[in-house]
Short mmCIF file of C-alpha atoms in Angstrom, two decimals:
data_model
loop_
_atom_site.label_atom_id
_atom_site.label_comp_id
_atom_site.label_asym_id
_atom_site.label_seq_id
_atom_site.Cartn_x
_atom_site.Cartn_y
_atom_site.Cartn_z
CA MET A 9 0.00 0.00 0.00
CA SER A 10 1.36 3.39 -0.97
CA GLU A 11 2.41 5.79 1.76
CA TYR A 12 1.18 9.35 1.55
CA ARG A 13 2.75 12.29 3.34
CA ILE A 14 -0.01 14.46 4.80
CA ALA A 15 0.53 17.77 6.58
CA THR A 16 -1.91 18.82 9.28
CA ILE A 17 -2.39 22.37 10.50
CA PRO A 18 -4.94 22.01 13.35
CA GLY A 19 -5.18 25.78 13.83
CA ASP A 20 -7.15 27.28 16.68
CA GLY A 21 -10.09 26.48 18.94
CA ILE A 22 -12.18 23.52 17.89
CA GLY A 23 -9.97 23.06 14.84
CA VAL A 24 -7.57 21.13 17.06
CA ASP A 25 -10.26 18.73 18.30
CA VAL A 26 -11.97 18.05 14.97
CA THR A 27 -8.67 17.60 13.14
CA ALA A 28 -7.56 14.97 15.66
CA ALA A 29 -10.86 13.13 15.15
CA ALA A 30 -10.51 13.29 11.35
CA VAL A 31 -6.96 11.91 11.52
CA ARG A 32 -8.20 8.91 13.52
CA VAL A 33 -10.94 8.24 10.97
CA LEU A 34 -8.55 8.40 8.02
CA ASP A 35 -6.06 6.14 9.77
CA ALA A 36 -8.85 3.61 10.29
CA VAL A 37 -9.42 3.24 6.55
CA LEU A 38 -5.96 3.84 5.10
CA PRO A 39 -2.98 2.78 7.23
CA GLY A 40 -0.44 4.20 4.76
CA LEU A 41 -0.67 7.81 5.89
CA ALA A 42 2.36 9.60 7.35
CA TRP A 43 1.23 12.68 9.29
CA THR A 44 3.29 15.78 10.09
CA GLU A 45 1.72 18.47 12.25
CA PHE A 46 2.49 22.18 11.97
CA ASP A 47 1.59 24.50 14.84
CA TRP A 48 0.62 27.49 12.70
CA SER A 49 -2.32 29.44 14.10
CA CYS A 50 -3.58 32.72 15.47
CA GLU A 51 -2.16 31.73 18.85
CA ASN A 52 1.17 31.32 17.08
CA TYR A 53 0.67 34.80 15.65
CA VAL A 54 0.19 36.21 19.16
CA ARG A 55 3.43 34.54 20.26
CA THR A 56 5.60 35.23 17.22
CA GLY A 57 3.94 37.95 15.17
CA ALA A 58 3.37 35.62 12.20
CA MET A 59 0.72 33.06 11.28
CA MET A 60 3.40 30.84 9.77
CA PRO A 61 7.15 31.17 9.15
CA PRO A 62 8.40 32.91 6.00
CA ASP A 63 9.29 29.56 4.42
CA GLY A 64 5.95 27.97 5.34
CA ALA A 65 4.88 27.24 1.78
CA GLN A 66 8.26 25.73 0.93
CA ARG A 67 8.02 23.44 3.95
CA LEU A 68 4.64 22.15 2.78
CA ALA A 69 5.50 21.80 -0.89
CA GLY A 70 6.68 18.20 -0.63
CA PHE A 71 3.50 16.85 0.96
CA ASP A 72 0.82 14.96 -0.95
CA ALA A 73 -2.02 16.93 0.70
CA ILE A 74 -2.81 19.23 3.61
CA LEU A 75 -5.56 18.88 6.22
CA LEU A 76 -6.30 22.30 7.69
CA GLY A 77 -8.23 22.96 10.88
CA ALA A 78 -10.21 26.08 11.71
CA VAL A 79 -8.30 29.33 12.17
CA GLY A 80 -9.39 32.25 14.36
CA PHE A 81 -8.64 33.61 17.81
CA PRO A 82 -10.04 36.53 19.85
CA GLY A 83 -7.94 39.63 19.39
CA VAL A 84 -6.53 38.60 15.99
CA PRO A 85 -8.44 40.30 13.13
CA ASP A 86 -9.80 37.94 10.49
CA HIS A 87 -7.92 39.65 7.69
CA VAL A 88 -4.66 38.99 9.54
CA SER A 89 -5.36 35.28 9.94
CA LEU A 90 -6.66 34.79 6.40
CA TRP A 91 -3.94 36.74 4.60
CA GLY A 92 -1.27 35.32 6.89
CA LEU A 93 -2.00 31.62 6.30
CA LEU A 94 -4.94 30.39 4.25
CA ILE A 95 -4.89 32.72 1.25
CA PRO A 96 -1.08 32.62 0.77
CA LEU A 97 -1.14 28.81 0.80
CA ARG A 98 -4.01 28.69 -1.69
CA ARG A 99 -2.09 30.88 -4.09
CA ALA A 100 1.36 29.39 -3.51
CA PHE A 101 0.09 25.95 -4.48
CA GLY A 102 -2.21 26.91 -7.35
CA GLN A 103 -5.36 25.86 -5.48
CA TYR A 104 -7.64 27.83 -7.75
CA VAL A 105 -10.67 25.60 -7.17
CA ASN A 106 -12.57 25.85 -3.91
CA LEU A 107 -14.87 22.86 -3.98
CA ARG A 108 -17.83 22.84 -1.58
CA PRO A 109 -20.26 19.91 -1.72
CA VAL A 110 -23.46 20.78 0.12
CA ARG A 111 -26.02 18.06 0.85
CA LEU A 112 -28.54 16.98 3.43
CA LEU A 113 -27.03 14.09 5.40
CA PRO A 114 -29.08 11.17 6.77
CA GLY A 115 -30.47 11.73 10.24
CA THR A 116 -30.21 15.51 9.97
CA GLU A 117 -32.85 18.11 9.23
CA SER A 118 -32.75 20.97 6.80
CA ALA A 119 -33.57 24.48 7.86
CA LEU A 120 -36.09 24.34 5.02
CA ARG A 121 -39.40 22.77 5.93
CA GLY A 122 -40.29 19.61 4.06
CA ARG A 123 -37.06 19.29 2.08
CA THR A 124 -35.38 15.89 1.71
CA ALA A 125 -31.94 14.70 0.68
CA ASP A 126 -33.14 14.48 -2.93
CA ASP A 127 -33.80 18.23 -2.89
CA LEU A 128 -30.52 19.26 -1.29
CA ASP A 129 -27.43 18.03 -3.11
CA ILE A 130 -25.46 20.93 -4.57
CA LEU A 131 -21.83 21.26 -5.61
CA ILE A 132 -20.47 24.80 -5.44
CA VAL A 133 -17.34 25.53 -7.47
CA ARG A 134 -15.77 28.74 -6.22
CA GLU A 135 -12.91 30.59 -7.89
CA ASN A 136 -10.17 30.59 -5.27
CA SER A 137 -7.24 32.67 -6.46
CA GLU A 138 -8.36 36.09 -7.70
CA GLY A 139 -11.65 37.94 -8.16
CA GLU A 140 -12.79 40.18 -5.35
CA TYR A 141 -10.14 38.91 -2.89
CA SER A 142 -7.30 41.09 -4.08
CA ARG A 143 -4.59 43.08 -2.33
CA ILE A 144 -4.81 45.83 -4.92
CA GLY A 145 -6.08 49.07 -3.38
CA GLY A 146 -5.64 50.95 -0.15
CA ILE A 147 -6.77 53.72 2.18
CA HIS A 148 -6.13 57.21 0.85
CA ASN A 149 -6.16 60.62 2.55
CA GLU A 150 -6.27 58.77 5.86
CA GLY A 151 -7.61 60.83 8.75
CA ARG A 152 -8.93 63.62 6.52
CA PRO A 153 -12.58 64.39 5.73
CA ASP A 154 -11.99 63.22 2.15
CA GLU A 155 -10.59 59.85 3.25
CA PHE A 156 -11.54 56.99 0.92
CA VAL A 157 -10.83 53.32 0.36
CA LEU A 158 -10.11 51.70 -2.99
CA GLN A 159 -10.54 47.92 -3.33
CA GLU A 160 -9.90 46.41 -6.76
CA SER A 161 -11.13 43.09 -8.16
CA VAL A 162 -9.06 41.02 -10.57
CA PHE A 163 -10.65 38.85 -13.26
CA THR A 164 -8.14 37.35 -15.68
CA ARG A 165 -8.96 35.38 -18.78
CA THR A 166 -6.93 32.43 -17.50
CA GLY A 167 -8.55 32.55 -14.07
CA CYS A 168 -12.11 32.76 -15.36
CA GLU A 169 -11.68 30.15 -18.09
CA ARG A 170 -10.09 27.48 -15.91
CA ILE A 171 -12.61 27.67 -13.05
CA ILE A 172 -15.59 27.79 -15.41
CA ARG A 173 -14.24 24.88 -17.47
CA TYR A 174 -13.70 22.90 -14.26
CA ALA A 175 -17.32 23.55 -13.29
CA PHE A 176 -18.55 22.40 -16.69
CA GLU A 177 -16.55 19.19 -16.31
CA ARG A 178 -18.08 18.49 -12.91
CA ALA A 179 -21.58 19.28 -14.18
CA ALA A 180 -21.08 16.86 -17.08
CA GLU A 181 -20.16 14.15 -14.54
CA ARG A 182 -23.27 14.81 -12.46
CA SER A 183 -26.72 15.82 -13.72
CA GLY A 184 -25.61 17.97 -16.64
CA ARG A 185 -26.87 21.19 -15.05
CA LEU A 186 -24.72 24.24 -14.30
CA CYS A 187 -25.69 27.65 -12.93
CA SER A 188 -23.35 30.65 -12.99
CA ALA A 189 -23.56 33.32 -10.29
CA THR A 190 -23.24 36.81 -11.73
CA LYS A 191 -24.16 40.43 -11.00
CA SER A 192 -23.76 41.96 -14.41
CA ASN A 193 -26.56 44.44 -13.82
CA GLY A 194 -24.49 46.22 -11.17
CA LEU A 195 -20.83 45.41 -11.78
CA ILE A 196 -20.36 46.75 -15.28
CA HIS A 197 -16.87 45.40 -16.06
CA SER A 198 -16.05 42.25 -14.09
CA MET A 199 -19.34 40.39 -14.29
CA PRO A 200 -20.15 41.00 -17.97
CA TYR A 201 -16.65 39.68 -18.65
CA TRP A 202 -17.31 36.63 -16.44
CA ASP A 203 -20.59 36.06 -18.30
CA SER A 204 -18.88 36.22 -21.68
CA VAL A 205 -16.31 33.62 -20.62
CA PHE A 206 -19.08 31.39 -19.27
CA GLU A 207 -20.95 31.59 -22.58
CA ARG A 208 -17.81 30.94 -24.63
CA VAL A 209 -16.66 27.93 -22.61
CA GLY A 210 -20.22 26.62 -22.62
CA THR A 211 -20.08 26.08 -26.37
CA GLU A 212 -17.61 23.25 -25.67
CA TYR A 213 -20.19 21.42 -23.52
CA PRO A 214 -23.44 21.20 -25.49
CA GLN A 215 -24.63 18.37 -23.20
CA VAL A 216 -24.67 20.71 -20.16
CA ARG A 217 -27.77 22.83 -19.54
CA THR A 218 -26.79 26.26 -18.29
CA ARG A 219 -28.34 29.12 -16.35
CA GLN A 220 -26.96 32.51 -15.42
CA MET A 221 -28.50 34.11 -12.34
CA HIS A 222 -27.77 37.32 -10.48
CA VAL A 223 -26.27 36.32 -7.18
CA ASP A 224 -29.11 37.80 -5.11
CA ALA A 225 -31.71 35.87 -7.10
CA LEU A 226 -29.55 32.76 -6.85
CA ALA A 227 -29.42 33.10 -3.07
CA ALA A 228 -33.20 33.14 -3.05
CA GLU A 229 -33.26 30.12 -5.37
CA ILE A 230 -31.12 28.12 -2.90
CA VAL A 231 -33.70 28.80 -0.21
CA LEU A 232 -36.88 28.51 -2.27
CA HIS A 233 -36.03 25.93 -4.95
CA PRO A 234 -32.79 24.10 -4.12
CA ASP A 235 -33.99 21.09 -6.11
CA ARG A 236 -33.54 23.12 -9.30
CA LEU A 237 -29.80 23.47 -8.65
CA ASP A 238 -26.94 21.02 -9.01
CA VAL A 239 -23.55 22.60 -9.81
CA ILE A 240 -23.01 26.31 -9.17
CA VAL A 241 -19.93 28.24 -10.30
CA GLY A 242 -19.08 31.62 -8.89
CA SER A 243 -16.34 34.14 -8.33
CA ASN A 244 -14.34 34.19 -5.12
CA LEU A 245 -16.75 36.39 -3.16
CA PHE A 246 -20.00 35.04 -4.60
CA GLY A 247 -18.91 31.42 -4.18
CA ASP A 248 -17.88 32.08 -0.59
CA ILE A 249 -21.20 33.61 0.41
CA LEU A 250 -23.40 31.16 -1.49
CA SER A 251 -21.63 28.10 -0.08
CA ASP A 252 -22.11 29.27 3.51
CA LEU A 253 -25.76 29.98 2.79
CA ALA A 254 -26.24 26.56 1.24
CA ALA A 255 -24.49 24.88 4.17
CA ALA A 256 -26.79 26.64 6.62
CA VAL A 257 -29.81 25.52 4.61
CA THR A 258 -28.71 21.87 4.76
CA GLY A 259 -28.14 21.78 8.50
CA GLY A 260 -25.26 24.02 9.48
CA LEU A 261 -21.58 24.70 8.90
CA GLY A 262 -20.64 21.84 11.23
CA LEU A 263 -21.58 19.41 8.46
CA ALA A 264 -19.93 21.14 5.47
CA PRO A 265 -16.47 20.22 4.11
CA SER A 266 -14.44 21.97 1.46
CA GLY A 267 -11.37 21.47 -0.66
CA ASN A 268 -8.81 23.91 -2.00
CA VAL A 269 -7.84 21.99 -5.10
CA ASN A 270 -4.97 22.18 -7.56
CA PRO A 271 -6.46 20.16 -10.44
CA GLU A 272 -3.13 19.92 -12.27
CA ARG A 273 -1.48 18.54 -9.09
CA THR A 274 1.57 20.76 -9.44
CA GLY A 275 1.33 21.39 -5.69
CA PRO A 276 -0.52 19.89 -2.74
CA SER A 277 -4.24 20.48 -2.36
CA MET A 278 -5.67 21.48 1.03
CA PHE A 279 -8.88 20.30 2.67
CA GLU A 280 -10.80 21.87 5.55
CA ALA A 281 -14.16 22.24 7.23
CA VAL A 282 -16.16 25.31 6.30
CA HIS A 283 -16.83 26.27 9.92
CA GLY A 284 -14.68 28.55 12.05
CA SER A 285 -12.74 28.00 15.26
CA ALA A 286 -15.79 28.62 17.53
CA PRO A 287 -13.87 30.06 20.51
CA ASP A 288 -17.05 30.00 22.60
CA ILE A 289 -16.97 26.18 22.74
CA ALA A 290 -13.25 25.62 22.26
CA GLY A 291 -11.70 23.13 24.66
CA GLN A 292 -15.03 21.66 25.76
CA GLY A 293 -14.81 18.57 23.55
CA ILE A 294 -18.30 19.04 22.12
CA ALA A 295 -17.53 20.28 18.61
CA ASN A 296 -19.04 18.37 15.71
CA PRO A 297 -16.19 16.68 13.74
CA VAL A 298 -18.34 15.65 10.74
CA ALA A 299 -17.30 18.52 8.45
CA GLN A 300 -13.61 17.87 9.07
CA VAL A 301 -14.07 14.11 8.65
CA LEU A 302 -15.82 14.69 5.32
CA ALA A 303 -12.99 17.04 4.33
CA GLY A 304 -10.72 14.10 5.05
CA ALA A 305 -12.83 11.95 2.72
CA MET A 306 -12.36 14.58 0.00
CA LEU A 307 -8.61 14.42 0.65
CA LEU A 308 -8.59 10.64 0.20
CA ASP A 309 -10.61 10.91 -3.00
CA HIS A 310 -8.18 13.50 -4.34
CA LEU A 311 -5.31 11.07 -3.67
CA GLY A 312 -7.11 8.46 -5.75
CA GLU A 313 -8.12 6.34 -2.75
CA SER A 314 -11.77 6.21 -3.79
CA ALA A 315 -12.68 3.08 -1.80
CA ALA A 316 -11.33 4.54 1.45
CA ALA A 317 -13.04 7.88 0.73
CA ALA A 318 -16.36 6.15 0.05
CA ALA A 319 -16.05 4.18 3.30
CA VAL A 320 -15.59 7.37 5.30
CA ASP A 321 -18.52 9.06 3.59
CA ARG A 322 -20.76 6.03 4.12
CA ALA A 323 -19.66 5.73 7.74
CA VAL A 324 -20.67 9.32 8.44
CA CYS A 325 -24.08 8.67 6.89
CA ASP A 326 -24.58 5.41 8.80
CA VAL A 327 -23.63 6.84 12.18
CA LEU A 328 -25.78 9.94 11.75
CA ALA A 329 -28.72 7.87 10.49
CA ALA A 330 -28.50 5.59 13.53
CA GLY A 331 -28.82 8.65 15.76
CA GLU A 332 -27.17 7.08 18.81
CA VAL A 333 -24.00 9.17 18.79
CA ARG A 334 -24.51 12.88 18.22
CA THR A 335 -22.84 16.05 19.41
CA PRO A 336 -24.95 18.77 21.08
CA ASP A 337 -25.41 20.77 17.86
CA LEU A 338 -27.19 17.71 16.43
CA GLY A 339 -29.39 17.30 19.49
CA GLY A 340 -27.24 14.74 21.32
CA THR A 341 -24.88 14.59 24.27
CA SER A 342 -21.84 12.88 22.72
CA THR A 343 -18.36 14.36 22.66
CA THR A 344 -16.21 15.14 19.66
CA ASP A 345 -14.11 12.04 20.32
CA GLU A 346 -17.12 9.79 20.76
CA LEU A 347 -18.62 10.79 17.43
CA GLY A 348 -15.25 10.62 15.70
CA ASP A 349 -14.53 7.18 17.13
CA ALA A 350 -17.95 5.87 16.11
CA ILE A 351 -17.35 7.03 12.54
CA ALA A 352 -13.85 5.52 12.56
CA ALA A 353 -15.15 2.15 13.78
CA ARG A 354 -17.88 2.03 11.16
CA ALA A 355 -15.50 3.12 8.40
CA ALA A 356 -13.06 0.36 9.35
CA GLU A 357 -15.88 -2.20 9.09
CA LEU A 358 -16.82 -0.94 5.64
CA VAL A 359 -13.32 -0.83 4.21
CA ARG A 360 -12.14 -4.19 5.59
CA PRO A 361 -13.72 -6.35 2.82
CA ALA A 362 -12.20 -4.09 0.16
CA LEU A 363 -8.78 -4.29 1.80
CA GLY A 364 -9.07 -8.07 1.98
CA ALA A 365 -9.91 -8.23 -1.70
CA ASP A 366 -6.93 -6.04 -2.57
CA LEU A 367 -4.58 -8.13 -0.46
CA GLY A 368 -5.89 -11.33 -2.02
#
């Protein structure tokens, strides 16, 4: 069995607990994982003045994948933590796809009345390297009455084409439906350009049915008619907001994984839960590890270990459907470790026959 080198960055707060649970689950289904932990976090920033060392990206470059915990700590502004760790790693390793599967899991309830798992299964493909999240701009005439802020967006032909083409590929693999998030009625340069690239790339995929919706109308569509949606592609900002909304609709951020993916595999991809570090419950051992475990399943799938990934995914569904082991956010009294261990045990049961067949 191949050995994979995986870097973990547990981060802050509940990120530490849920990452430890995810590591145990992945070890249960794939023994050939060599873990290396990096203590890069907001707490590290408080101690050292940096989220990670200057050579952080170089130190991670040789790993096959990265499992990232939640980042955030009281007193450290979000823009410091994001631009000091997450965003630099995304860009250093060409992780231009932010992949966010959003679905209603067995044994959980949607925030939408009467909706079932068949209605809530959406894949959001978010551009992850440019768009509205740009360093270009600044504060001018600071402290004067005419003070103003300039924040520029960046939409390149390469950036738009590759993320939109990726979304078309994923839509072709699924139901053949793709919706693009735009706002071309208000943003007169960036979004009309995005729309034109979407239309041009779409001519290469005649089998995919397309829609273009203004992002505000699309947000309403997620709430009112999620069954009409399958794959959504959006810019950095739009994809970020829509994926959090969709996760809330399907049961909360504690159930939503994500991947920062380099499709060409010229650098490691990075996988994480969508939720934050939740300092209000940090250290209490009650955080829900499901999102981080499912992020681990995405990591395994990215490595080509589809049987192990499927076992983890199925184990999460089986344990949640049984309803005996649940953390407080799901209406239970179980701890993070108890839910993680239950998923690990079930995943090991599921993968054992496949391992036996491979060994035979």
